[in-house]
Coordinates of C-alpha atoms and ligand atoms in Angstrom, one line a residue:
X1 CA 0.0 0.0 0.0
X2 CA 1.6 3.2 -0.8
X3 CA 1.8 5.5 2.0
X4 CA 0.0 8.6 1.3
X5 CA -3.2 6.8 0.3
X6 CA -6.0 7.0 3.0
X7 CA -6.9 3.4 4.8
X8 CA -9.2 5.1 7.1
X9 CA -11.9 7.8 6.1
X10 CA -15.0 9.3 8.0
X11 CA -16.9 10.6 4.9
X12 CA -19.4 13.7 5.0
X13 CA -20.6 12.9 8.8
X14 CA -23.4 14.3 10.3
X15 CA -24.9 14.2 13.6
X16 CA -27.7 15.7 15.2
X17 CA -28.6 15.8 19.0
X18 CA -32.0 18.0 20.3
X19 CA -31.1 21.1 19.8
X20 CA -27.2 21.0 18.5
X21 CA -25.8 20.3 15.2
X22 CA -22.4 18.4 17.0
X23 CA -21.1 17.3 14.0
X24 CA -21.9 19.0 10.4
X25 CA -21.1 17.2 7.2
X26 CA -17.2 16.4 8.3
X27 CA -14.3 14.5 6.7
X28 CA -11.8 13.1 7.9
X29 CA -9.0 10.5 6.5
X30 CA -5.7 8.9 8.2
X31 CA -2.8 7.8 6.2
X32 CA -1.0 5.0 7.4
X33 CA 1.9 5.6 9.8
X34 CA 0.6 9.1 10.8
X35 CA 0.0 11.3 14.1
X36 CA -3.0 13.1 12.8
X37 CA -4.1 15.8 15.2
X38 CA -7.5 16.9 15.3
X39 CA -8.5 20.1 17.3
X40 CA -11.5 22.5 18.1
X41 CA -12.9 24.6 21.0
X42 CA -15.3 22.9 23.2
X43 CA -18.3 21.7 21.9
X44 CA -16.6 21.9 18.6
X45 CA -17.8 18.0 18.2
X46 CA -14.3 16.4 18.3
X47 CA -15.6 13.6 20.6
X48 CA -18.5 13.3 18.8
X49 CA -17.2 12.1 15.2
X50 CA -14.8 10.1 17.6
X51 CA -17.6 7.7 19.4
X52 CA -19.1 7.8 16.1
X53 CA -15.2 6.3 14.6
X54 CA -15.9 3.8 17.7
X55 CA -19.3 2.9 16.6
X56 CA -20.6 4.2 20.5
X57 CA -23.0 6.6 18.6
X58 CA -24.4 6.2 15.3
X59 CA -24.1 8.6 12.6
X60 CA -27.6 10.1 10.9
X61 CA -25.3 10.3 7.8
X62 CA -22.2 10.0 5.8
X63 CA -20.0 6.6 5.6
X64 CA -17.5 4.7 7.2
X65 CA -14.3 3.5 5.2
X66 CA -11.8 1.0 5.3
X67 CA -9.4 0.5 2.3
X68 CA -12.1 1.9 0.5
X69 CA -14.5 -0.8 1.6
X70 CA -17.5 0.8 4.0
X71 CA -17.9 -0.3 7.5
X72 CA -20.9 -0.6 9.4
X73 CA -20.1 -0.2 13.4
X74 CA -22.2 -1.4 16.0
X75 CA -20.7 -1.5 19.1
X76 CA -17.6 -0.8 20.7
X77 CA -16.3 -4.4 19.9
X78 CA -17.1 -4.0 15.5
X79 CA -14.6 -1.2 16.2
X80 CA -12.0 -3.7 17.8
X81 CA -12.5 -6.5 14.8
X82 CA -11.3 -3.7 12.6
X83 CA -8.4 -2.6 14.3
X84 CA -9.7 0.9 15.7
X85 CA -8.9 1.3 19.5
X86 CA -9.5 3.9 22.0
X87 CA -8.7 6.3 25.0
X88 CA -11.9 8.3 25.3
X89 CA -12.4 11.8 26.9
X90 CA -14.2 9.9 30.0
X91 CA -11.3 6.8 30.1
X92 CA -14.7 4.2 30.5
X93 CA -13.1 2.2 33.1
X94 CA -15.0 0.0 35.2
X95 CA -14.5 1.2 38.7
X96 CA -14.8 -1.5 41.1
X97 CA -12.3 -4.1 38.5
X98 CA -8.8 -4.1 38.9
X99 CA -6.2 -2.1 36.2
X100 CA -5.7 -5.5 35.0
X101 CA -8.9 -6.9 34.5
X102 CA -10.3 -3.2 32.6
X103 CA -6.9 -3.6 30.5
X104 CA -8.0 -7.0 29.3
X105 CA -11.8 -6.5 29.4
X106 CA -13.9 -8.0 26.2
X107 CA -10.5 -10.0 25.4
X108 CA -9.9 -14.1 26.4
X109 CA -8.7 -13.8 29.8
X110 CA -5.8 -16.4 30.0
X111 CA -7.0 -19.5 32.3
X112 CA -5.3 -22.3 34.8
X113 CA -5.1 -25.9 33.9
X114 CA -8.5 -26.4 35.9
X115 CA -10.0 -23.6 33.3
X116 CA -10.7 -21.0 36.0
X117 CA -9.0 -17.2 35.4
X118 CA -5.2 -16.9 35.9
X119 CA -5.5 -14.0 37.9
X120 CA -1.5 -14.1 38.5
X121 CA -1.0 -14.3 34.5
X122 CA -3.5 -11.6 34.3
X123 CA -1.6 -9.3 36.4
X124 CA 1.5 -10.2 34.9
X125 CA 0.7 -9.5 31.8
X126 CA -1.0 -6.2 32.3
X127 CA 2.1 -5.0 34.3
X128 CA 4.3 -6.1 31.0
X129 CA 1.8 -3.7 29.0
X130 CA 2.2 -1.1 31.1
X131 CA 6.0 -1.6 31.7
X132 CA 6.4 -1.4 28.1
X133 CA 4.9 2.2 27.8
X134 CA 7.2 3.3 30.7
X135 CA 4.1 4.2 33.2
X136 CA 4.1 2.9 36.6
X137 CA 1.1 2.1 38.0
X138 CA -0.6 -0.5 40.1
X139 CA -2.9 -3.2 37.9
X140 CA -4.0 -5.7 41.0
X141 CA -6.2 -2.6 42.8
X142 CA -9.8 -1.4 41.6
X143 CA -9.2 1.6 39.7
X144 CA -11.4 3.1 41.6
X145 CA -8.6 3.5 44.5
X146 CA -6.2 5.0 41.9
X147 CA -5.8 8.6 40.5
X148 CA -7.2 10.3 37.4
X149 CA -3.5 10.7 36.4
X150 CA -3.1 6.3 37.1
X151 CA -6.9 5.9 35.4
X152 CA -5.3 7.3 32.8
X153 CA -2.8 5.0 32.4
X154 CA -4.6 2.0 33.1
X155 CA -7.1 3.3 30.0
X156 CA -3.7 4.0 27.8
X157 CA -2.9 0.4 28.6
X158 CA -6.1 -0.8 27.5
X159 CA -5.8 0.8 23.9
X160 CA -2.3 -0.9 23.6
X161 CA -3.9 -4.7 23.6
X162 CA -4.1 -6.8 20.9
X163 CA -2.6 -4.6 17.5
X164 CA -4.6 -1.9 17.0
X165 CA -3.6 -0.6 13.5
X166 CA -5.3 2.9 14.9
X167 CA -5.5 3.9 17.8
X168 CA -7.7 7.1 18.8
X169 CA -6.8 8.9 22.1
X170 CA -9.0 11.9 23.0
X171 CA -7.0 13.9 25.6
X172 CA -4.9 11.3 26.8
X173 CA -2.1 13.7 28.3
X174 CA -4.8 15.9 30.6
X175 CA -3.9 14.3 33.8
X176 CA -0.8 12.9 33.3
X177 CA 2.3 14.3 34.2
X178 CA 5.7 15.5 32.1
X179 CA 7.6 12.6 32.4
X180 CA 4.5 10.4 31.6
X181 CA 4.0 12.6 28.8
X182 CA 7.1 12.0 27.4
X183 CA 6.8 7.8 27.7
X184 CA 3.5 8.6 25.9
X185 CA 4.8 10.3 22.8
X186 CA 8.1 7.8 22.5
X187 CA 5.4 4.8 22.1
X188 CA 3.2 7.3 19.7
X189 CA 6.6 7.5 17.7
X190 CA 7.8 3.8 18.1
X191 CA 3.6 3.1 17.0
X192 CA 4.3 5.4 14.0
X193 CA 7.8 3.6 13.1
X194 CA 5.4 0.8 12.7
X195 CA 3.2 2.3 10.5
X196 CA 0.2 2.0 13.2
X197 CA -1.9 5.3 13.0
X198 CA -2.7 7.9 15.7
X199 CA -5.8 10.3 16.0
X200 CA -4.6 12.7 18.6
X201 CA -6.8 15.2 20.5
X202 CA -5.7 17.7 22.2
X203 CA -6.2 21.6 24.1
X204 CA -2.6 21.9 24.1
X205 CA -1.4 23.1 20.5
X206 CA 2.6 22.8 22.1
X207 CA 1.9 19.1 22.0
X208 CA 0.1 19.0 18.7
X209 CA 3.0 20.7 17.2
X210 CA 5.4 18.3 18.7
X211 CA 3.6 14.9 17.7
X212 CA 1.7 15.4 14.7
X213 CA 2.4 15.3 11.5
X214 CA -1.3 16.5 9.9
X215 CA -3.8 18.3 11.8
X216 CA -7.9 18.5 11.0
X217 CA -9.4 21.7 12.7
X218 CA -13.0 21.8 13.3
X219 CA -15.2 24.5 14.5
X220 CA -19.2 24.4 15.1
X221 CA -19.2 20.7 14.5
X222 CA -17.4 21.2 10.9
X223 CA -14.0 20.7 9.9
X224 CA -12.7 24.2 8.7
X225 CA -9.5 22.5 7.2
X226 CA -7.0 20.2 7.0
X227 CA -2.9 20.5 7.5
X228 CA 0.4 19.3 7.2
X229 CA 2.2 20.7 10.4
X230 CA 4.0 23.1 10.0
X231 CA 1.7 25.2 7.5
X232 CA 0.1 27.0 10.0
X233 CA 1.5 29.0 13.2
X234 CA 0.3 28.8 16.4
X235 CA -2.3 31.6 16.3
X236 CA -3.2 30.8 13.0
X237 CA -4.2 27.5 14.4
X238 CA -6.0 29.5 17.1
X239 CA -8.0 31.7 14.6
X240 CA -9.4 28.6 12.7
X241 CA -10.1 26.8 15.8
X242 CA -12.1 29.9 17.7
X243 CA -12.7 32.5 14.9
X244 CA -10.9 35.4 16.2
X245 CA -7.1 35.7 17.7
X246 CA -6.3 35.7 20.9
X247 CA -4.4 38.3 23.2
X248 CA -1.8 35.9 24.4
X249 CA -1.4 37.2 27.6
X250 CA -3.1 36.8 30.6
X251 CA -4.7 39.7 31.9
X252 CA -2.9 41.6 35.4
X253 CA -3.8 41.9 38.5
X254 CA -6.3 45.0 39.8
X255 CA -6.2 45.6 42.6
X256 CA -3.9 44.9 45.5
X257 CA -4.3 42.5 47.8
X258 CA -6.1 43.2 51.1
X259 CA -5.8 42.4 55.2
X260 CA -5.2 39.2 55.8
X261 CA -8.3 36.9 56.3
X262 CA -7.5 33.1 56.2
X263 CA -4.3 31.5 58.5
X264 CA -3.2 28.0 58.3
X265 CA -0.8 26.8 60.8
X266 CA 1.0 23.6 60.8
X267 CA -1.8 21.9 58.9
X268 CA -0.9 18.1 58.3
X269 CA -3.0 15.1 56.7
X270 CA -3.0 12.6 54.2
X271 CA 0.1 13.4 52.7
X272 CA 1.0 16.9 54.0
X273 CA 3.4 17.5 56.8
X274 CA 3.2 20.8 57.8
X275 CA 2.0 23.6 55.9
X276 CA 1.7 27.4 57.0
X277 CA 0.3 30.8 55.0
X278 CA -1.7 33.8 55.5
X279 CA -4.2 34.3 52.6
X280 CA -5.2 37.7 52.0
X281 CA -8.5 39.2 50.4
X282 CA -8.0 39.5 46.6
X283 CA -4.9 37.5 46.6
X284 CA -4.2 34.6 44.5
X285 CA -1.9 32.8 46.1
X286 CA -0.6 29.2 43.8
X287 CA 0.6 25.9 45.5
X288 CA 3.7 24.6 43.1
X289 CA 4.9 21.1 43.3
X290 CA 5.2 18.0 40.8
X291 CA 2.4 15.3 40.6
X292 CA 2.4 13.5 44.4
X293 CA 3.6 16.8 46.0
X294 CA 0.3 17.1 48.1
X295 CA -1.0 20.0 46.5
X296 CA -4.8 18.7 45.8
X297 CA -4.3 17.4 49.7
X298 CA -3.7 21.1 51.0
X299 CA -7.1 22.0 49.3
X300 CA -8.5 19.3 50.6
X301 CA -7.8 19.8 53.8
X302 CA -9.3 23.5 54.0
X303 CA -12.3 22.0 52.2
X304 CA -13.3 19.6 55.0
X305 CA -12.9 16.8 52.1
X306 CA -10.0 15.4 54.1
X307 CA -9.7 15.3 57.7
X308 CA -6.3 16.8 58.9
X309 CA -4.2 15.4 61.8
X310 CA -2.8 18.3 63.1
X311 CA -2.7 22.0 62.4
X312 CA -4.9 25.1 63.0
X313 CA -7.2 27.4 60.6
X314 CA -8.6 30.5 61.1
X315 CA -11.0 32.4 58.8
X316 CA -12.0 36.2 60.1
X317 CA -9.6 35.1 63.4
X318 CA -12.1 32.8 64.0
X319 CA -10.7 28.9 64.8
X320 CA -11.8 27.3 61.3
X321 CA -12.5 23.3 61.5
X322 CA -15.2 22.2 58.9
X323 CA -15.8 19.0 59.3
X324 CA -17.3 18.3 55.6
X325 CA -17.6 20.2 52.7
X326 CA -20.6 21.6 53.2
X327 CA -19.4 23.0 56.5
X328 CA -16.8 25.1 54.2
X329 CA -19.6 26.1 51.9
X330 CA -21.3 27.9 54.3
X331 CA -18.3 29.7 55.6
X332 CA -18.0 30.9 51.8
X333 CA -15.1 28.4 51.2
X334 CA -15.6 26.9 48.1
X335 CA -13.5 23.9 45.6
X336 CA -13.4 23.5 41.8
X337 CA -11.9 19.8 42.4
X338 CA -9.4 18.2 39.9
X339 CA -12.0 15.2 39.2
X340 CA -14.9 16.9 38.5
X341 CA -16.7 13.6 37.5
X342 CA -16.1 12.4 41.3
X343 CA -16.8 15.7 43.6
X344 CA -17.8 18.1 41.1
X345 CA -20.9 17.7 38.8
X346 CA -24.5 15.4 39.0
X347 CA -23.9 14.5 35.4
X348 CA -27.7 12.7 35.0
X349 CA -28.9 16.2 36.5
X350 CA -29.9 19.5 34.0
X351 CA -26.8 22.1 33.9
X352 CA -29.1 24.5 35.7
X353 CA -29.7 22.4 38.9
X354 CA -26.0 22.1 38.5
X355 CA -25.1 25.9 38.5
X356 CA -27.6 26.8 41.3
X357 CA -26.8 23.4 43.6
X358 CA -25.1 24.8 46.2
X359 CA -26.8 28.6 46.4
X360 CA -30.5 26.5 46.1
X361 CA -31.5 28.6 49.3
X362 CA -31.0 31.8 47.8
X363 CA -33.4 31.0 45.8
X364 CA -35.9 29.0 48.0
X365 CA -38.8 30.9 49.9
X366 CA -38.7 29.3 53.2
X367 CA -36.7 26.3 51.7
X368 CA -40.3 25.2 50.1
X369 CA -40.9 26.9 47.1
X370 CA -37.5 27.6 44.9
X371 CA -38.3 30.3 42.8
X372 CA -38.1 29.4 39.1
X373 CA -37.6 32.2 37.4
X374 CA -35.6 33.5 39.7
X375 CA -33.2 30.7 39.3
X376 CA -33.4 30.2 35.8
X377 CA -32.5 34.0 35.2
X378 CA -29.3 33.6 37.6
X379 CA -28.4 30.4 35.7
X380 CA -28.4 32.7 32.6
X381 CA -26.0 34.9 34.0
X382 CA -23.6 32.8 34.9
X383 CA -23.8 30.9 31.7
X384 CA -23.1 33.7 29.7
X385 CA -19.7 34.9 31.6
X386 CA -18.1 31.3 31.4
X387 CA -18.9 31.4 27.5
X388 CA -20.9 27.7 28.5
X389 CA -22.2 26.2 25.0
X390 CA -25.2 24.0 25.3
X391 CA -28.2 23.9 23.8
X392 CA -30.2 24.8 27.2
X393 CA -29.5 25.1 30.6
X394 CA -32.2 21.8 30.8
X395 CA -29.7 19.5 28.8
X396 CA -27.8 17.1 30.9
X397 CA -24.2 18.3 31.6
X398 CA -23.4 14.1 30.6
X399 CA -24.3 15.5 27.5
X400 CA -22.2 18.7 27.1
X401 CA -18.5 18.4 25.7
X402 CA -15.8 17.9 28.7
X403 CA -14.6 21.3 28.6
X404 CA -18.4 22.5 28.9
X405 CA -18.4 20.5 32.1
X406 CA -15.7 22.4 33.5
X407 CA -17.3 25.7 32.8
X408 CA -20.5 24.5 35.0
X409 CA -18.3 23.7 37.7
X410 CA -17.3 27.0 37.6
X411 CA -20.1 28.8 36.7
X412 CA -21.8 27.3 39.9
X413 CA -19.2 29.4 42.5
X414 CA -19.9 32.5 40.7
X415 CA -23.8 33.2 42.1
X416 CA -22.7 32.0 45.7
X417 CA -21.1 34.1 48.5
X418 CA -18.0 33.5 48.6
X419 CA -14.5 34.3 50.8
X420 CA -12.3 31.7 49.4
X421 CA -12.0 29.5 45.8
X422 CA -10.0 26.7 46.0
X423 CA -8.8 26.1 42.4
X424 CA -7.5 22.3 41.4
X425 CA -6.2 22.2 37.7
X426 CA -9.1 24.9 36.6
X427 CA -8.0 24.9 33.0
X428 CA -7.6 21.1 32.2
X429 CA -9.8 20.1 29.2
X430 CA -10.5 23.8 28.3
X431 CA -9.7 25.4 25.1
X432 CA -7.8 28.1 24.0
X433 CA -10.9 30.8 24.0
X434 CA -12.2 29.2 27.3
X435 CA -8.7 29.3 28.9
X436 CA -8.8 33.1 28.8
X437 CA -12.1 33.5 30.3
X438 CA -11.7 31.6 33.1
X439 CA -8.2 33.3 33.8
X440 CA -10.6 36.5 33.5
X441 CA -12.9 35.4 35.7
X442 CA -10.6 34.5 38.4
X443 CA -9.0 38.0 38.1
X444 CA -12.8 39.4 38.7
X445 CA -13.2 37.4 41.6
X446 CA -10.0 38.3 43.3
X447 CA -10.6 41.9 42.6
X448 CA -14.5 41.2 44.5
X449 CA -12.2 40.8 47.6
X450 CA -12.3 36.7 47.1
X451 CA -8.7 34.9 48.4
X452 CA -7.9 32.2 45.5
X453 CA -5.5 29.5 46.2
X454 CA -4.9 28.3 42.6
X455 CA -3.3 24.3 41.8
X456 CA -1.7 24.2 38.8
X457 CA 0.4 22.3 36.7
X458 CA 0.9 24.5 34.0
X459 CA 3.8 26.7 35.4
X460 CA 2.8 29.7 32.6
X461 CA -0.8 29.7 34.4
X462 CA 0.3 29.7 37.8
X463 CA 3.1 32.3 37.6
X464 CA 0.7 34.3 35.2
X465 CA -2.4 34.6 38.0
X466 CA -0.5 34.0 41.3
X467 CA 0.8 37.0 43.5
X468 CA 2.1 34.2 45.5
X469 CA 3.5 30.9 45.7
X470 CA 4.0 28.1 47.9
X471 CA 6.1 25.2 47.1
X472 CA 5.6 21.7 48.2
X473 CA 7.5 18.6 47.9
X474 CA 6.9 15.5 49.3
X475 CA 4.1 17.1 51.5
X476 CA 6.5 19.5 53.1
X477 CA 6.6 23.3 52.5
X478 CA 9.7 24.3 51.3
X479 CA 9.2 28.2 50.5
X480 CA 6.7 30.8 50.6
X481 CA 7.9 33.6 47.8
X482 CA 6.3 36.4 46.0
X483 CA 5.6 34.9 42.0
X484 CA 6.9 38.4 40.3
X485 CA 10.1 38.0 38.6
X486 CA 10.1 34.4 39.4
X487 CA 11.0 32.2 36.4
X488 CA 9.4 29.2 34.9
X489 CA 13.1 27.1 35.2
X490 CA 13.4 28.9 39.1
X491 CA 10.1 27.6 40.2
X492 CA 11.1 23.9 38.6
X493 CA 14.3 23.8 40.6
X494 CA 12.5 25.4 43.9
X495 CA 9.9 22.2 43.0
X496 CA 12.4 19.7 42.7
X497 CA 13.8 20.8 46.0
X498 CA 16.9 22.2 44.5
X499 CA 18.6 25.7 45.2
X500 CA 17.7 28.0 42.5
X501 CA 20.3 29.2 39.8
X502 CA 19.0 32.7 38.8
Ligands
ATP1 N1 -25.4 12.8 24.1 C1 -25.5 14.0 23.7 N2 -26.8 14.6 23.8 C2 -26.9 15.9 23.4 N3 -25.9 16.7 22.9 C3 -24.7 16.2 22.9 C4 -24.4 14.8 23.3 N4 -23.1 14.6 23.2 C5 -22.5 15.8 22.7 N5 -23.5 16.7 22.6 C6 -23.3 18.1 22.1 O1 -22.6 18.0 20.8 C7 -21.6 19.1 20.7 C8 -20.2 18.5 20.4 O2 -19.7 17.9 21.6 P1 -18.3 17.1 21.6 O3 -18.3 16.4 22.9 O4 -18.2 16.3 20.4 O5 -17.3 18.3 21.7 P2 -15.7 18.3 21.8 O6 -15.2 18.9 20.5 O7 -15.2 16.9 22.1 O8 -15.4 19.3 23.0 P3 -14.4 19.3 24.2 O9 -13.1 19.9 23.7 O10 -15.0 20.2 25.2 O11 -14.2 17.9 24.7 C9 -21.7 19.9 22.0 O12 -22.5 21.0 21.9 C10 -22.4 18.9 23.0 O13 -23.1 19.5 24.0
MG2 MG1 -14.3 16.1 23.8

């Protein structure tokens, strides 16, 4: 087969859900032995022509083709028989099985000489898999007990069974951390070496430009054009994607911080050991680390969602001990959490029950009656500053693209009363455009008088919006520093625990 002929094409797709277009008469084709990037804001219906690739949704039109001969998908395991295999936005692992058993699910698991399962061999070989991509991570525990980052994994190690000739990962880097990253795109290059095929989706347009070698844009559910890398610029890719360019930078501060309002002393729990800091109102202060530094912990344990072991709080120089979340809610203390799917979101629930969840009582007449309109025109509101895209605020967030999702986690803090946002990875899974509205909105918050204490792995983001930083390693504190004039490569050292070179 010569190489620049396509073996797999979606031809003219369309799809139509209640209310949204998600995908609009769009083509795509794969060469053999390609990265092929494919990118769009949210909504954009990326994930959509993808569970439609996986035969998980079925297209009202448009055809399916292998070498030129048509495919009709079924199910998830048509796709398999055909060689198509996938990491999907929501990783579809089945909580309560082990690593192992999700890696080999729907596939012969291998058996004993009295026919029963070979748990041992199971293991075994799921920890070869995953060895083999250069990701350490358990395989005999429900994945349930692991991390978004190890779900991950465990899903990446799935798509890697049997010989997938293409293999479809929608976001696969959004949890995982640099080094895993790079293990990730030496097996994208070693699949590409052996001529296997890559669809690659992803927010991050540093990446794309790294491991692709073609790149399909959509916008609005069509596909505005199709690239070799390399032909387009970053904000060129940007304009296609959104429609309009972006002002790179992320907006300053406007105010200065005021008194100070929040103290933590000597806080310790889970995997922290010891953490001190004075929050101010309007400040924005960032907790640096790597992955396993105990920065989720720390918001944990202001949030009441973990119990600490030792260590005092005090909000308004009041002692400050919630003992559950909704303790810290009605002290004004609120978290956008890292796995939204877990603490954040009802996904069954209507994005407006969502939004208004935890303010309900503003809106209830002696907690009886909640006042409709009231709530629906509130809802609006905050739809309209996050730049949310559904078709109502009565569709199901399960139905809204992932980084639509994200924006109704946030939307829901901005209608409450708040003192304090606890910010876990607020970005992850949100597009270019979105990005800059949410750093926006944080910046409008902090200026209401709101202390922020911001997670992030994207050093750019936290040096950009912090005033201040904290560094943690290992769940210790190792510095407490103002973030001007503080490089990206001084911050990395100060994380690894080294001794800055300026
Ligand atoms: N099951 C569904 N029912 C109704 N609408 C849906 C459903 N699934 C997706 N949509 C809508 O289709 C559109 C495309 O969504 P899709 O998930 O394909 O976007 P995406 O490009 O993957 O976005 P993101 O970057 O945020 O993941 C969105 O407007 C979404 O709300
Ligand atoms: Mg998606």
């Amino acid at each position: 087969m010569v190489d620049d002929k396509p073996w797999f094409v979606l031809n003219d797709i369309v799809k139509q859900y209640p209310g949204v277009l998600a995908v609009n008469h769009a083509s795509l084709s794969l060469l053999p032995g390609e990265v092929h990037g494919l990118i769009g804001g949210n909504g954009a219906g990326k994930s959509t022509l993808i569970k439609i690739m996986a035969g998980v949704v079925r297209p009202d039109r448009g055809q399916i083709l292998m070498n030129g001969e048509r495919l009709d998908l079924h199910s998830g395991n048509d796709a398999y028989r055909y060689g198509l295999s996938f990491i999907h936005q929501e990783l579809n692992l089945v909580p309560y099985l082990s690593g192992a058993e999700n890696i080999f699910l729907g596939r012969p698991y291998p058996k004993t000489r009295f026919g029963t399962i070979d748990w041992k061999a199971l293991n075994r070989r799921a920890e070869r898999i995953m060895l083999e991509l250069g990701m350490r991570v358990r395989v005999d525990v429900p994945v349930s007990r692991l991390t978004r980052g190890e779900q991950a994994m465990i899903s990446l190690g799935r798509a890697f069974v049997g010989d997938a000739r293409i293999i479809v990962m929608d976001e696969p880097t959004a949890s995982l951390t640099d080094e895993e990253i790079r293990n990730l795109f030496r097996v994208i290059r070693e699949l590409k070496a052996r001529q296997r095929t890559v669809l690659y989706v992803s927010h991050r347009l540093d990446e794309i430009f790294e491991i692709c070698d073609r790149v399909t844009i959509m916008r609005d559910g069509s596909v505005v054009g199709v690239y070799p890398i390399g032909a387009l610029n970053q904000s060129e890719m940007v304009r296609l994607m959104i429609g309009r360019s972006l002002g790179e930078s992320i907006p300053p501060a406007q105010s200065r911080a005021g008194r100070v309002f929040f103290r933590v002393e000597g806080l310790a729990g889970g995997l922290v050991q010891g953490v001190r800091f004075d929050l101010r109102e309007g400040e924005i202060l960032g907790l640096a680390g790597l992955v396993g530094a105990g920065r989720s912990e720390v918001l944990h344990l202001i949030y009441g969602s973990i119990k600490p072991q030792r260590g005092q709080m005090w909000l308004d120089d009041k002692p400050f001990s919630p003992r559950s979340p909704a303790d810290a809610i009605r002290a004004g203390v609120a978290l956008v959490p890292e796995e939204r799917h877990q603490q954040g979101l009802v996904l069954s629930r209507p994005v407006l029950q969502n939004i208004t969840l935890p303010a309900l009582d503003r809106f209830a007449w002696r907690s009886l009656f909640v006042n409709r309109a009231a709530e629906q025109s509130a809802g609006q509101k905050v739809a309209q500053q996050v730049h949310l895209k559904a078709a109502s605020l009565d569709q199901k967030v399960n139905q809204l693209s992932g980084g639509n999702q994200q924006k109704v986690v946030f939307a829901r803090w901005l209608q409450t009363r708040l003192r304090m946002l606890l910010l876990d990875e607020p970005t992850r899974g949100v597009d270019v455009g979105a990005r800059f509205e949410i750093y926006r909105i944080i910046r409008e918050l902090a200026a209401a008088g709101i202390g922020i204490v911001l997670v992030s792995s994207d050093l750019q983001e936290l040096l950009g919006l912090a005033d201040r930083l904290i560094v943690l390693r290992e769940g210790r504190q190792l510095a407490d520093l103002p973030a001007a004039g503080l490089s990206q490569e001084a911050l990395l050292h100060y994380c690894y625990g080294e001794v800055p070179c300026e």
